[in-house]
Amino acid sequence: MKKLLTLLLVLPLMVNAQPEQPVEEWTGKTILVIGGHPDDDHQSHGTLAMLKDHGNDIYILTMTTGNVGTKDPKISRNQLSIIRRQEQLDAMKEIGLSAEHYINLGYDDGRLEFADREEVVGKLVYYIRKFKPDVLFSFDPGYNYVVWQKSDHRAAGYLAADAVRAAEWRLLYEGQIIHDGLTAHAIPEFMFYGGNVSDKNTTVNINDYVENRVAAGMKYVSQWSSGWKDYKGPDLDKYPPDDREAIENRVRRRIFVKDGISYERFRYHKGPPDTMGHGPRD
Amino acid sequence: MKKLLTLLLVLPLMVNAQPEQPVEEWTGKTILVIGGHPDDDHQSHGTLAMLKDHGNDIYILTMTTGNVGTKDPKISRNQLSIIRRQEQLDAMKEIGLSAEHYINLGYDDGRLEFADREEVVGKLVYYIRKFKPDVLFSFDPGYNYVVWQKSDHRAAGYLAADAVRAAEWRLLYEGQIIHDGLTAHAIPEFMFYGGNVSDKNTTVNINDYVENRVAAGMKYVSQWSSGWKDYKGPDLDKYPPDDREAIENRVRRRIFVKDGISYERFRYHKGPPDTMGHGPRD
Amino acid sequence: MKKLLTLLLVLPLMVNAQPEQPVEEWTGKTILVIGGHPDDDHQSHGTLAMLKDHGNDIYILTMTTGNVGTKDPKISRNQLSIIRRQEQLDAMKEIGLSAEHYINLGYDDGRLEFADREEVVGKLVYYIRKFKPDVLFSFDPGYNYVVWQKSDHRAAGYLAADAVRAAEWRLLYEGQIIHDGLTAHAIPEFMFYGGNVSDKNTTVNINDYVENRVAAGMKYVSQWSSGWKDYKGPDLDKYPPDDREAIENRVRRRIFVKDGISYERFRYHKGPPDTMGHGPRD
Amino acid sequence: MKKLLTLLLVLPLMVNAQPEQPVEEWTGKTILVIGGHPDDDHQSHGTLAMLKDHGNDIYILTMTTGNVGTKDPKISRNQLSIIRRQEQLDAMKEIGLSAEHYINLGYDDGRLEFADREEVVGKLVYYIRKFKPDVLFSFDPGYNYVVWQKSDHRAAGYLAADAVRAAEWRLLYEGQIIHDGLTAHAIPEFMFYGGNVSDKNTTVNINDYVENRVAAGMKYVSQWSSGWKDYKGPDLDKYPPDDREAIENRVRRRIFVKDGISYERFRYHKGPPDTMGHGPRD
Amino acid sequence: MKKLLTLLLVLPLMVNAQPEQPVEEWTGKTILVIGGHPDDDHQSHGTLAMLKDHGNDIYILTMTTGNVGTKDPKISRNQLSIIRRQEQLDAMKEIGLSAEHYINLGYDDGRLEFADREEVVGKLVYYIRKFKPDVLFSFDPGYNYVVWQKSDHRAAGYLAADAVRAAEWRLLYEGQIIHDGLTAHAIPEFMFYGGNVSDKNTTVNINDYVENRVAAGMKYVSQWSSGWKDYKGPDLDKYPPDDREAIENRVRRRIFVKDGISYERFRYHKGPPDTMGHGPRD
Amino acid sequence: MKKLLTLLLVLPLMVNAQPEQPVEEWTGKTILVIGGHPDDDHQSHGTLAMLKDHGNDIYILTMTTGNVGTKDPKISRNQLSIIRRQEQLDAMKEIGLSAEHYINLGYDDGRLEFADREEVVGKLVYYIRKFKPDVLFSFDPGYNYVVWQKSDHRAAGYLAADAVRAAEWRLLYEGQIIHDGLTAHAIPEFMFYGGNVSDKNTTVNINDYVENRVAAGMKYVSQWSSGWKDYKGPDLDKYPPDDREAIENRVRRRIFVKDGISYERFRYHKGPPDTMGHGPRD
């Protein structure tokens, strides 16, 4: 019985083949990560650290400033926006990425869903055409069915998907091509995170980069330490003695480990953007 | 074989635990029900009657006036709006709730999907912050995947979910906090109705309140009797002789009965709003 | 094991019964096909050719002009719009439909998602009320869960669904009724294409109309031949010698064949529009 | 002193020349009247009656249904919409125009300002391109300065102006040209009503058509008789005895009379739409 | 010559008669003041102080929180929102109005122009129908021509005007009437401030209330003292020694004085809302 | 009498003083020109040529691509967008400005009015904060009253005005400040073109730069030569023999000449942006 269930869950893996070239061997690729908030990219930090180390060029684009999510009554939206930016840059440093590789669209946290979609998609299209990524990392908009996600993640998922589709047509957002010197670009490969576990078809061995991921994760002090309720700056030494261990545990616990090896799991897709969300259809 | 199928369908029950304290024992809680139309709350009327009887404080908020759904050619939108309000108040009376416990946002039926989402969410946030519910009853936005629903129900589902998320942050809709004397509020528990049966994980024994539910349901004369096509007022005596029995049968038939006991089924969720729509993910 | 999987996939077929009267026997019906782009209707061309031949009255409504999807750097949006219109009319001719049976709403390809939804739905409602179809063919918005689709298909799916719901109420878009001489209309039957294979519950034997479908499909020269990258007009003789065979193969390959018989597969639904997207619920 | 003031007010008359061919001699022209509500065209009814009589082809397009403006508590929006339509058709009959010459866009009264402007302008462009008018009659958007008007009139003014500008470009709303068989059209002449008296530069002698105007005006029973508060149908005999005289007086009083001759006054403009709102500029 | 110019400027005064009953004699009226920001009402504080003293009931409604306008780099949006609220309440106290008479809609300063107009107008309509004012004080939307104003003032002007028009129709925002127990209300009189001086037709002698106005104005410490650049709380003693005099001078200087008497000037309008913006027209 | 009229028209000149330092003496200033279409800046080309020559740093920002305004049936939107860009760069060269000084926001011509205002204003704010201009050149939004202009000019006028106001507040579009390294900026001086002649208060002697202006103007071949109807490329030699003279005459005719000296006229404003549209008010 258990075997059958396993088989059922494994089914999608057979439909969506793993990348021909294992992710662990990728090099020379340009990679764009699109997320909703500073820290959304964290669930790929092991993979990104490895890819950076292997000579790939990585950009992280965050749509909102993350300027809302705190329970500390003293902090204003702009203060939080500044804190989250610094945490993001500090975390990126741990996986080998400098500030030049970070783009933030500046939307208010929690309000991305209300922004004008044609404009937001246009901004994403701009960066896709500018960086011309070989691979996009983003929230999984869902396989065969739409995955339910919190407001900004939902928006991040479908806006990224829509932007990928739009970016490949020179007749859409053509002002960018004529006036900003860009050209249309079709992203050929995708690594989706954050979707249902049953939809994952690719695991990446991040064993050698676990410590980078952990060090990066521990930078999100305002989110995952007691700084969530009482922010005292980026230095964990200024927090209650247990905080450092607590955040480290929290960060480590989120890593998927099997047979002693640490992995990050993705739904990998190769092919035209139009087919990113489903299996073969009539 | 049948056993396997059962097991497959039952799986989610194991993932989302039932409420620790059975619903039948709840008392002293504040409960907010958010629905799209007058009568959307009916599928919980047994549970609500019981909860009211057990000393819980219940508010029903309906987003639209229900001013469109009739096949009677004589009735105008405003007449229907008035009829539906009275039916709703009459039904609420049968489950122990007075008019003070009813809020209607006044949107046109069938047009909620077109309203400005930032404004609609803001109004829901207002009432969540005002009543500070311990439990939210609403349409199930879906478990792991987005449930497909008719336009207003779809809207009611995601708007309620978005409002729950926004309500907990003091940095969103902060004008309400500064100028209307409210404070941020995070709803801790959820009872979702209207979703897929396979997603249900909680049954509530409503045996002692079936008659309240039936009496309440029979108040929706303009919806479930021949008043749907030829409205003659709220008094069933004015309708064709079979109507009373027909509406009663219709109302009773919608109740789930197993081994002679009547139940209402929900997807129960406890935890941060962000996780209301899915199981554990990486 | 295989039997079990089959059974699992077949399950929906038992829930959503096939049409009582087989599609192959339909006659005298009015049929409206709503699609996002010129060619979205192609996956039903065998069925439509048969239905036309059997005395049904068929209208094809396309929401966008398809004026974006080309890799030919010489073509402008308006040129493509003209080309796609002609291809659509040529394809329709092959299945027996004249230009009078084609409506195009004129929206830009890739931008339907950004158009004002109340207005787009209103235009669809207008044509539903004007033609009063017995059957609607459209993208499957999804069964029990929302199907993920590319932007315009997603929009085409839910906008058509919303329009079907709105069209039946005389109190919605009532200006059309009072000022344009229309009446409310509820479409009773639906044939959904483009959804997940596991949701299909109806197969139509198109064996006698395969050649019509193939001939129609071969008219989409700008989409499925090398005209995609280098458009030379509608005449396949002007293209590289292999092109004719390539497009024919491509068109034939998309037809589902079992035991030597060609079929088109649909999710059929009968009943009120509100229930089109799900099985029975509490 | 008085002479100076007169001269000051008359100044614009010298800037904007009167029509070369007096309006009284126009024939064979196609004329489109765009208004916000049923009755907005009334202030031109004398001129329109004359023009119709002189062999011009006249279409009246009204953007809203006028379904709000009543103080009669018994009337619903749709009833008012029907009443206002009939009054409009009855009034048009008095000036020689049949129902085929009336178009109503169906927007709710009082809500035109909230409708999607790109869509409303598109609908106006459609009719401009279809009728290809030689002259447009509409609310004066203002000369040199924007005239302040009530919400729907304001909207009617600028939307009509925007539509005139858009209609002349084949690269705007091009779906209408490619898919609906229309062509771009530039309206060469304009007659603006409803603006400031000091901006008027053209008077039309309607002496022979005063009775047509009065008869037409007396059809707006729900607006200008006691039917405003207590509507009893279109027949004035069913109203209090004074009503007929009262409405007639009201209608007559609005006519500008000088030296015993009745006139309607307009701001006439000839030239490209871009210059309709101002005098020569650098 | 000078006489002529005077006469030209005075002309509107003759067209729009002053209130029959001088403002100085008003009593028992309900008055609603609608402004864009906390302090927009200040230019009427003398008149309001007098009216309050004479037994009129006054409500001040501000659309935005004023949470942007500061040059002090230390202050956040929410802090400013709180400061401005307190200043407004302190100022109102000086003219005799308690906090119960203050309503703030909570919109962000500088972003009112981007809010959904149907929703903002609806909120204003709600308060007009709730308070049923005899007189509205608001920004002058302009006489015969639209006055140009900064973004939020422009919005405040036309939104208030639109709301006044909508409030009188029971068929607009009818959900408020059916579900919130309100009734339609037409405001009969208007006092417009902030428009062009040449449009003023009414002066109010505020000689006895100048000190109230000055005391009220001196409460806007964060706007008109050095607190604009370096906010130190509401107590002027905490600011540089010159500040108190400077703010007092500034506040006094804005008062119009003629022949030793202090006045506030308005454009007064009486009649249906539709005619508030212009003189008689054909 | 004529003297009086002159005096009346001259009045605003006395109210709005000319710049203290004559424009002819400006040097070292940063100047931003915001226009709706390529060529809107032409009416200031003499002044800009002089200012460039005098050591000022000038940027021209155009909101739309000008991709609609042609009567040549062969040209597509994108072709026109490319042509207009090149003409603009060629014209700028004649007045001393390189391509690095040109920004185009890429909006479709004729559709600026429909774009999301919060986003468009945000883009303008971005460039104002980036260039930190001392002087803004833009369409005159109007003095005391709103000037009526064609759709895109109207939009260009008020959007620029709104952007100027927003740019000075660090609490608006604050994502730009935190994430893009910009700071708030208040533009102190304004030169408005395109408004009513009677509102002009500043004349600039462009006698030495007339030939630059003429040479620049003659680059707009697709707009002001027979290329308007039949475009043959940028080289005037390819057009009918009269074209060169015709376009030159046209360009020269638009220059205001008095007593043999050529001028460009502006409404100059100095002071806070809030007061840019009106004289002193109470």
PDB file of N, CA, C and O in Angstrom, chain A residues 85-126:
ATOM      1  N   ARG A  85      16.453  45.421   3.794  1.00  0.00           N
ATOM      2  CA  ARG A  85      17.434  45.556   2.715  1.00  0.00           C
ATOM      3  C   ARG A  85      18.821  45.128   3.202  1.00  0.00           C
ATOM      4  O   ARG A  85      19.518  44.361   2.538  1.00  0.00           O
ATOM      5  N   GLN A  86      19.187  45.621   4.393  1.00  0.00           N
ATOM      6  CA  GLN A  86      20.509  45.299   4.895  1.00  0.00           C
ATOM      7  C   GLN A  86      20.635  43.814   5.189  1.00  0.00           C
ATOM      8  O   GLN A  86      21.650  43.185   4.872  1.00  0.00           O
ATOM      9  N   GLU A  87      19.612  43.231   5.770  1.00  0.00           N
ATOM     10  CA  GLU A  87      19.635  41.786   6.036  1.00  0.00           C
ATOM     11  C   GLU A  87      19.793  40.997   4.735  1.00  0.00           C
ATOM     12  O   GLU A  87      20.521  40.012   4.665  1.00  0.00           O
ATOM     13  N   GLN A  88      19.082  41.453   3.725  1.00  0.00           N
ATOM     14  CA  GLN A  88      19.155  40.759   2.437  1.00  0.00           C
ATOM     15  C   GLN A  88      20.576  40.850   1.867  1.00  0.00           C
ATOM     16  O   GLN A  88      21.129  39.846   1.398  1.00  0.00           O
ATOM     17  N   LEU A  89      21.166  42.021   1.933  1.00  0.00           N
ATOM     18  CA  LEU A  89      22.525  42.186   1.411  1.00  0.00           C
ATOM     19  C   LEU A  89      23.513  41.360   2.232  1.00  0.00           C
ATOM     20  O   LEU A  89      24.430  40.737   1.684  1.00  0.00           O
ATOM     21  N   ASP A  90      23.316  41.337   3.557  1.00  0.00           N
ATOM     22  CA  ASP A  90      24.199  40.540   4.419  1.00  0.00           C
ATOM     23  C   ASP A  90      24.060  39.052   4.094  1.00  0.00           C
ATOM     24  O   ASP A  90      25.055  38.322   4.047  1.00  0.00           O
ATOM     25  N   ALA A  91      22.837  38.615   3.879  1.00  0.00           N
ATOM     26  CA  ALA A  91      22.620  37.203   3.561  1.00  0.00           C
ATOM     27  C   ALA A  91      23.241  36.873   2.197  1.00  0.00           C
ATOM     28  O   ALA A  91      23.896  35.832   2.025  1.00  0.00           O
ATOM     29  N   MET A  92      23.075  37.747   1.250  1.00  0.00           N
ATOM     30  CA  MET A  92      23.634  37.512  -0.085  1.00  0.00           C
ATOM     31  C   MET A  92      25.163  37.395  -0.023  1.00  0.00           C
ATOM     32  O   MET A  92      25.766  36.604  -0.745  1.00  0.00           O
ATOM     33  N   LYS A  93      25.746  38.209   0.826  1.00  0.00           N
ATOM     34  CA  LYS A  93      27.213  38.167   0.980  1.00  0.00           C
ATOM     35  C   LYS A  93      27.669  36.754   1.385  1.00  0.00           C
ATOM     36  O   LYS A  93      28.691  36.254   0.909  1.00  0.00           O
ATOM     37  N   GLU A  94      26.893  36.112   2.249  1.00  0.00           N
ATOM     38  CA  GLU A  94      27.257  34.770   2.731  1.00  0.00           C
ATOM     39  C   GLU A  94      27.208  33.735   1.609  1.00  0.00           C
ATOM     40  O   GLU A  94      27.804  32.669   1.718  1.00  0.00           O
ATOM     41  N   ILE A  95      26.449  34.005   0.584  1.00  0.00           N
ATOM     42  CA  ILE A  95      26.417  33.052  -0.532  1.00  0.00           C
ATOM     43  C   ILE A  95      27.170  33.612  -1.741  1.00  0.00           C
ATOM     44  O   ILE A  95      27.031  33.130  -2.861  1.00  0.00           O
ATOM     45  N   GLY A  96      27.949  34.658  -1.466  1.00  0.00           N
ATOM     46  CA  GLY A  96      28.882  35.123  -2.490  1.00  0.00           C
ATOM     47  C   GLY A  96      28.370  36.189  -3.436  1.00  0.00           C
ATOM     48  O   GLY A  96      28.996  36.456  -4.466  1.00  0.00           O
ATOM     49  N   LEU A  97      27.251  36.841  -3.081  1.00  0.00           N
ATOM     50  CA  LEU A  97      26.674  37.825  -4.000  1.00  0.00           C
ATOM     51  C   LEU A  97      26.787  39.237  -3.447  1.00  0.00           C
ATOM     52  O   LEU A  97      26.420  39.494  -2.295  1.00  0.00           O
ATOM     53  N   SER A  98      27.216  40.162  -4.286  1.00  0.00           N
ATOM     54  CA  SER A  98      27.370  41.545  -3.856  1.00  0.00           C
ATOM     55  C   SER A  98      26.091  42.346  -4.096  1.00  0.00           C
ATOM     56  O   SER A  98      25.163  41.881  -4.779  1.00  0.00           O
ATOM     57  N   ALA A  99      26.050  43.561  -3.547  1.00  0.00           N
ATOM     58  CA  ALA A  99      24.866  44.424  -3.641  1.00  0.00           C
ATOM     59  C   ALA A  99      24.476  44.728  -5.083  1.00  0.00           C
ATOM     60  O   ALA A  99      23.312  44.977  -5.381  1.00  0.00           O
ATOM     61  N   GLU A 100      25.442  44.702  -5.995  1.00  0.00           N
ATOM     62  CA  GLU A 100      25.119  44.981  -7.398  1.00  0.00           C
ATOM     63  C   GLU A 100      24.192  43.907  -7.977  1.00  0.00           C
ATOM     64  O   GLU A 100      23.604  44.094  -9.030  1.00  0.00           O
ATOM     65  N   HIS A 101      24.103  42.798  -7.292  1.00  0.00           N
ATOM     66  CA  HIS A 101      23.280  41.704  -7.800  1.00  0.00           C
ATOM     67  C   HIS A 101      21.900  41.668  -7.165  1.00  0.00           C
ATOM     68  O   HIS A 101      21.193  40.680  -7.274  1.00  0.00           O
ATOM     69  N   TYR A 102      21.546  42.743  -6.502  1.00  0.00           N
ATOM     70  CA  TYR A 102      20.231  42.814  -5.849  1.00  0.00           C
ATOM     71  C   TYR A 102      19.393  43.934  -6.469  1.00  0.00           C
ATOM     72  O   TYR A 102      19.845  45.074  -6.572  1.00  0.00           O
ATOM     73  N   ILE A 103      18.179  43.611  -6.858  1.00  0.00           N
ATOM     74  CA  ILE A 103      17.222  44.618  -7.351  1.00  0.00           C
ATOM     75  C   ILE A 103      15.975  44.543  -6.486  1.00  0.00           C
ATOM     76  O   ILE A 103      15.447  43.458  -6.233  1.00  0.00           O
ATOM     77  N   ASN A 104      15.487  45.695  -6.061  1.00  0.00           N
ATOM     78  CA  ASN A 104      14.240  45.720  -5.311  1.00  0.00           C
ATOM     79  C   ASN A 104      13.274  46.677  -6.003  1.00  0.00           C
ATOM     80  O   ASN A 104      13.607  47.835  -6.235  1.00  0.00           O
ATOM     81  N   LEU A 105      12.087  46.183  -6.359  1.00  0.00           N
ATOM     82  CA  LEU A 105      11.136  47.019  -7.108  1.00  0.00           C
ATOM     83  C   LEU A 105      10.465  48.076  -6.242  1.00  0.00           C
ATOM     84  O   LEU A 105       9.797  48.971  -6.763  1.00  0.00           O
ATOM     85  N   GLY A 106      10.580  47.952  -4.924  1.00  0.00           N
ATOM     86  CA  GLY A 106      10.106  49.024  -4.057  1.00  0.00           C
ATOM     87  C   GLY A 106       8.627  49.023  -3.725  1.00  0.00           C
ATOM     88  O   GLY A 106       8.131  49.981  -3.132  1.00  0.00           O
ATOM     89  N   TYR A 107       7.892  47.956  -4.069  1.00  0.00           N
ATOM     90  CA  TYR A 107       6.467  47.933  -3.714  1.00  0.00           C
ATOM     91  C   TYR A 107       6.298  47.675  -2.218  1.00  0.00           C
ATOM     92  O   TYR A 107       7.101  46.974  -1.600  1.00  0.00           O
ATOM     93  N   ASP A 108       5.221  48.209  -1.666  1.00  0.00           N
ATOM     94  CA  ASP A 108       4.900  47.964  -0.258  1.00  0.00           C
ATOM     95  C   ASP A 108       4.573  46.497  -0.039  1.00  0.00           C
ATOM     96  O   ASP A 108       3.815  45.899  -0.816  1.00  0.00           O
ATOM     97  N   ASP A 109       5.091  45.943   1.008  1.00  0.00           N
ATOM     98  CA  ASP A 109       4.737  44.597   1.435  1.00  0.00           C
ATOM     99  C   ASP A 109       3.223  44.526   1.665  1.00  0.00           C
ATOM    100  O   ASP A 109       2.634  45.470   2.189  1.00  0.00           O
ATOM    101  N   GLY A 110       2.625  43.431   1.241  1.00  0.00           N
ATOM    102  CA  GLY A 110       1.191  43.244   1.482  1.00  0.00           C
ATOM    103  C   GLY A 110       0.308  43.987   0.512  1.00  0.00           C
ATOM    104  O   GLY A 110      -0.917  43.887   0.569  1.00  0.00           O
ATOM    105  N   ARG A 111       0.891  44.744  -0.385  1.00  0.00           N
ATOM    106  CA  ARG A 111       0.062  45.515  -1.313  1.00  0.00           C
ATOM    107  C   ARG A 111       0.417  45.231  -2.783  1.00  0.00           C
ATOM    108  O   ARG A 111      -0.093  45.900  -3.681  1.00  0.00           O
ATOM    109  N   LEU A 112       1.254  44.248  -3.012  1.00  0.00           N
ATOM    110  CA  LEU A 112       1.630  43.912  -4.389  1.00  0.00           C
ATOM    111  C   LEU A 112       0.399  43.512  -5.199  1.00  0.00           C
ATOM    112  O   LEU A 112       0.268  43.849  -6.378  1.00  0.00           O
ATOM    113  N   GLU A 113      -0.502  42.820  -4.531  1.00  0.00           N
ATOM    114  CA  GLU A 113      -1.731  42.349  -5.191  1.00  0.00           C
ATOM    115  C   GLU A 113      -2.575  43.518  -5.711  1.00  0.00           C
ATOM    116  O   GLU A 113      -3.412  43.343  -6.595  1.00  0.00           O
ATOM    117  N   PHE A 114      -2.385  44.705  -5.146  1.00  0.00           N
ATOM    118  CA  PHE A 114      -3.209  45.849  -5.536  1.00  0.00           C
ATOM    119  C   PHE A 114      -2.526  46.723  -6.589  1.00  0.00           C
ATOM    120  O   PHE A 114      -3.128  47.661  -7.104  1.00  0.00           O
ATOM    121  N   ALA A 115      -1.263  46.458  -6.858  1.00  0.00           N
ATOM    122  CA  ALA A 115      -0.542  47.292  -7.823  1.00  0.00           C
ATOM    123  C   ALA A 115      -1.028  47.004  -9.243  1.00  0.00           C
ATOM    124  O   ALA A 115      -1.613  45.958  -9.514  1.00  0.00           O
ATOM    125  N   ASP A 116      -0.798  47.938 -10.129  1.00  0.00           N
ATOM    126  CA  ASP A 116      -1.203  47.781 -11.523  1.00  0.00           C
ATOM    127  C   ASP A 116      -0.379  46.666 -12.174  1.00  0.00           C
ATOM    128  O   ASP A 116       0.845  46.779 -12.307  1.00  0.00           O
ATOM    129  N   ARG A 117      -1.067  45.618 -12.598  1.00  0.00           N
ATOM    130  CA  ARG A 117      -0.344  44.437 -13.078  1.00  0.00           C
ATOM    131  C   ARG A 117       0.437  44.689 -14.354  1.00  0.00           C
ATOM    132  O   ARG A 117       1.523  44.153 -14.537  1.00  0.00           O
ATOM    133  N   GLU A 118      -0.129  45.489 -15.235  1.00  0.00           N
ATOM    134  CA  GLU A 118       0.595  45.752 -16.486  1.00  0.00           C
ATOM    135  C   GLU A 118       1.940  46.415 -16.190  1.00  0.00           C
ATOM    136  O   GLU A 118       2.944  46.145 -16.852  1.00  0.00           O
ATOM    137  N   GLU A 119       1.969  47.278 -15.188  1.00  0.00           N
ATOM    138  CA  GLU A 119       3.197  47.970 -14.833  1.00  0.00           C
ATOM    139  C   GLU A 119       4.183  47.041 -14.131  1.00  0.00           C
ATOM    140  O   GLU A 119       5.382  47.058 -14.418  1.00  0.00           O
ATOM    141  N   VAL A 120       3.698  46.240 -13.189  1.00  0.00           N
ATOM    142  CA  VAL A 120       4.612  45.346 -12.471  1.00  0.00           C
ATOM    143  C   VAL A 120       5.213  44.335 -13.449  1.00  0.00           C
ATOM    144  O   VAL A 120       6.434  44.105 -13.456  1.00  0.00           O
ATOM    145  N   VAL A 121       4.371  43.747 -14.275  1.00  0.00           N
ATOM    146  CA  VAL A 121       4.886  42.799 -15.266  1.00  0.00           C
ATOM    147  C   VAL A 121       5.920  43.491 -16.154  1.00  0.00           C
ATOM    148  O   VAL A 121       6.981  42.934 -16.457  1.00  0.00           O
ATOM    149  N   GLY A 122       5.623  44.728 -16.537  1.00  0.00           N
ATOM    150  CA  GLY A 122       6.566  45.467 -17.382  1.00  0.00           C
ATOM    151  C   GLY A 122       7.936  45.625 -16.726  1.00  0.00           C
ATOM    152  O   GLY A 122       8.968  45.530 -17.391  1.00  0.00           O
ATOM    153  N   LYS A 123       7.933  45.855 -15.423  1.00  0.00           N
ATOM    154  CA  LYS A 123       9.220  46.013 -14.741  1.00  0.00           C
ATOM    155  C   LYS A 123       9.993  44.689 -14.707  1.00  0.00           C
ATOM    156  O   LYS A 123      11.216  44.666 -14.878  1.00  0.00           O
ATOM    157  N   LEU A 124       9.268  43.607 -14.475  1.00  0.00           N
ATOM    158  CA  LEU A 124       9.937  42.300 -14.501  1.00  0.00           C
ATOM    159  C   LEU A 124      10.455  41.992 -15.910  1.00  0.00           C
ATOM    160  O   LEU A 124      11.563  41.484 -16.082  1.00  0.00           O
ATOM    161  N   VAL A 125       9.643  42.278 -16.900  1.00  0.00           N
ATOM    162  CA  VAL A 125      10.063  42.057 -18.287  1.00  0.00           C
ATOM    163  C   VAL A 125      11.348  42.830 -18.565  1.00  0.00           C
ATOM    164  O   VAL A 125      12.284  42.328 -19.201  1.00  0.00           O
ATOM    165  N   TYR A 126      11.411  44.042 -18.045  1.00  0.00           N
ATOM    166  CA  TYR A 126      12.606  44.870 -18.237  1.00  0.00           C
ATOM    167  C   TYR A 126      13.857  44.143 -17.750  1.00  0.00           C
ATOM    168  O   TYR A 126      14.866  44.063 -18.456  1.00  0.00           O
TER     169      TYR A 126
END
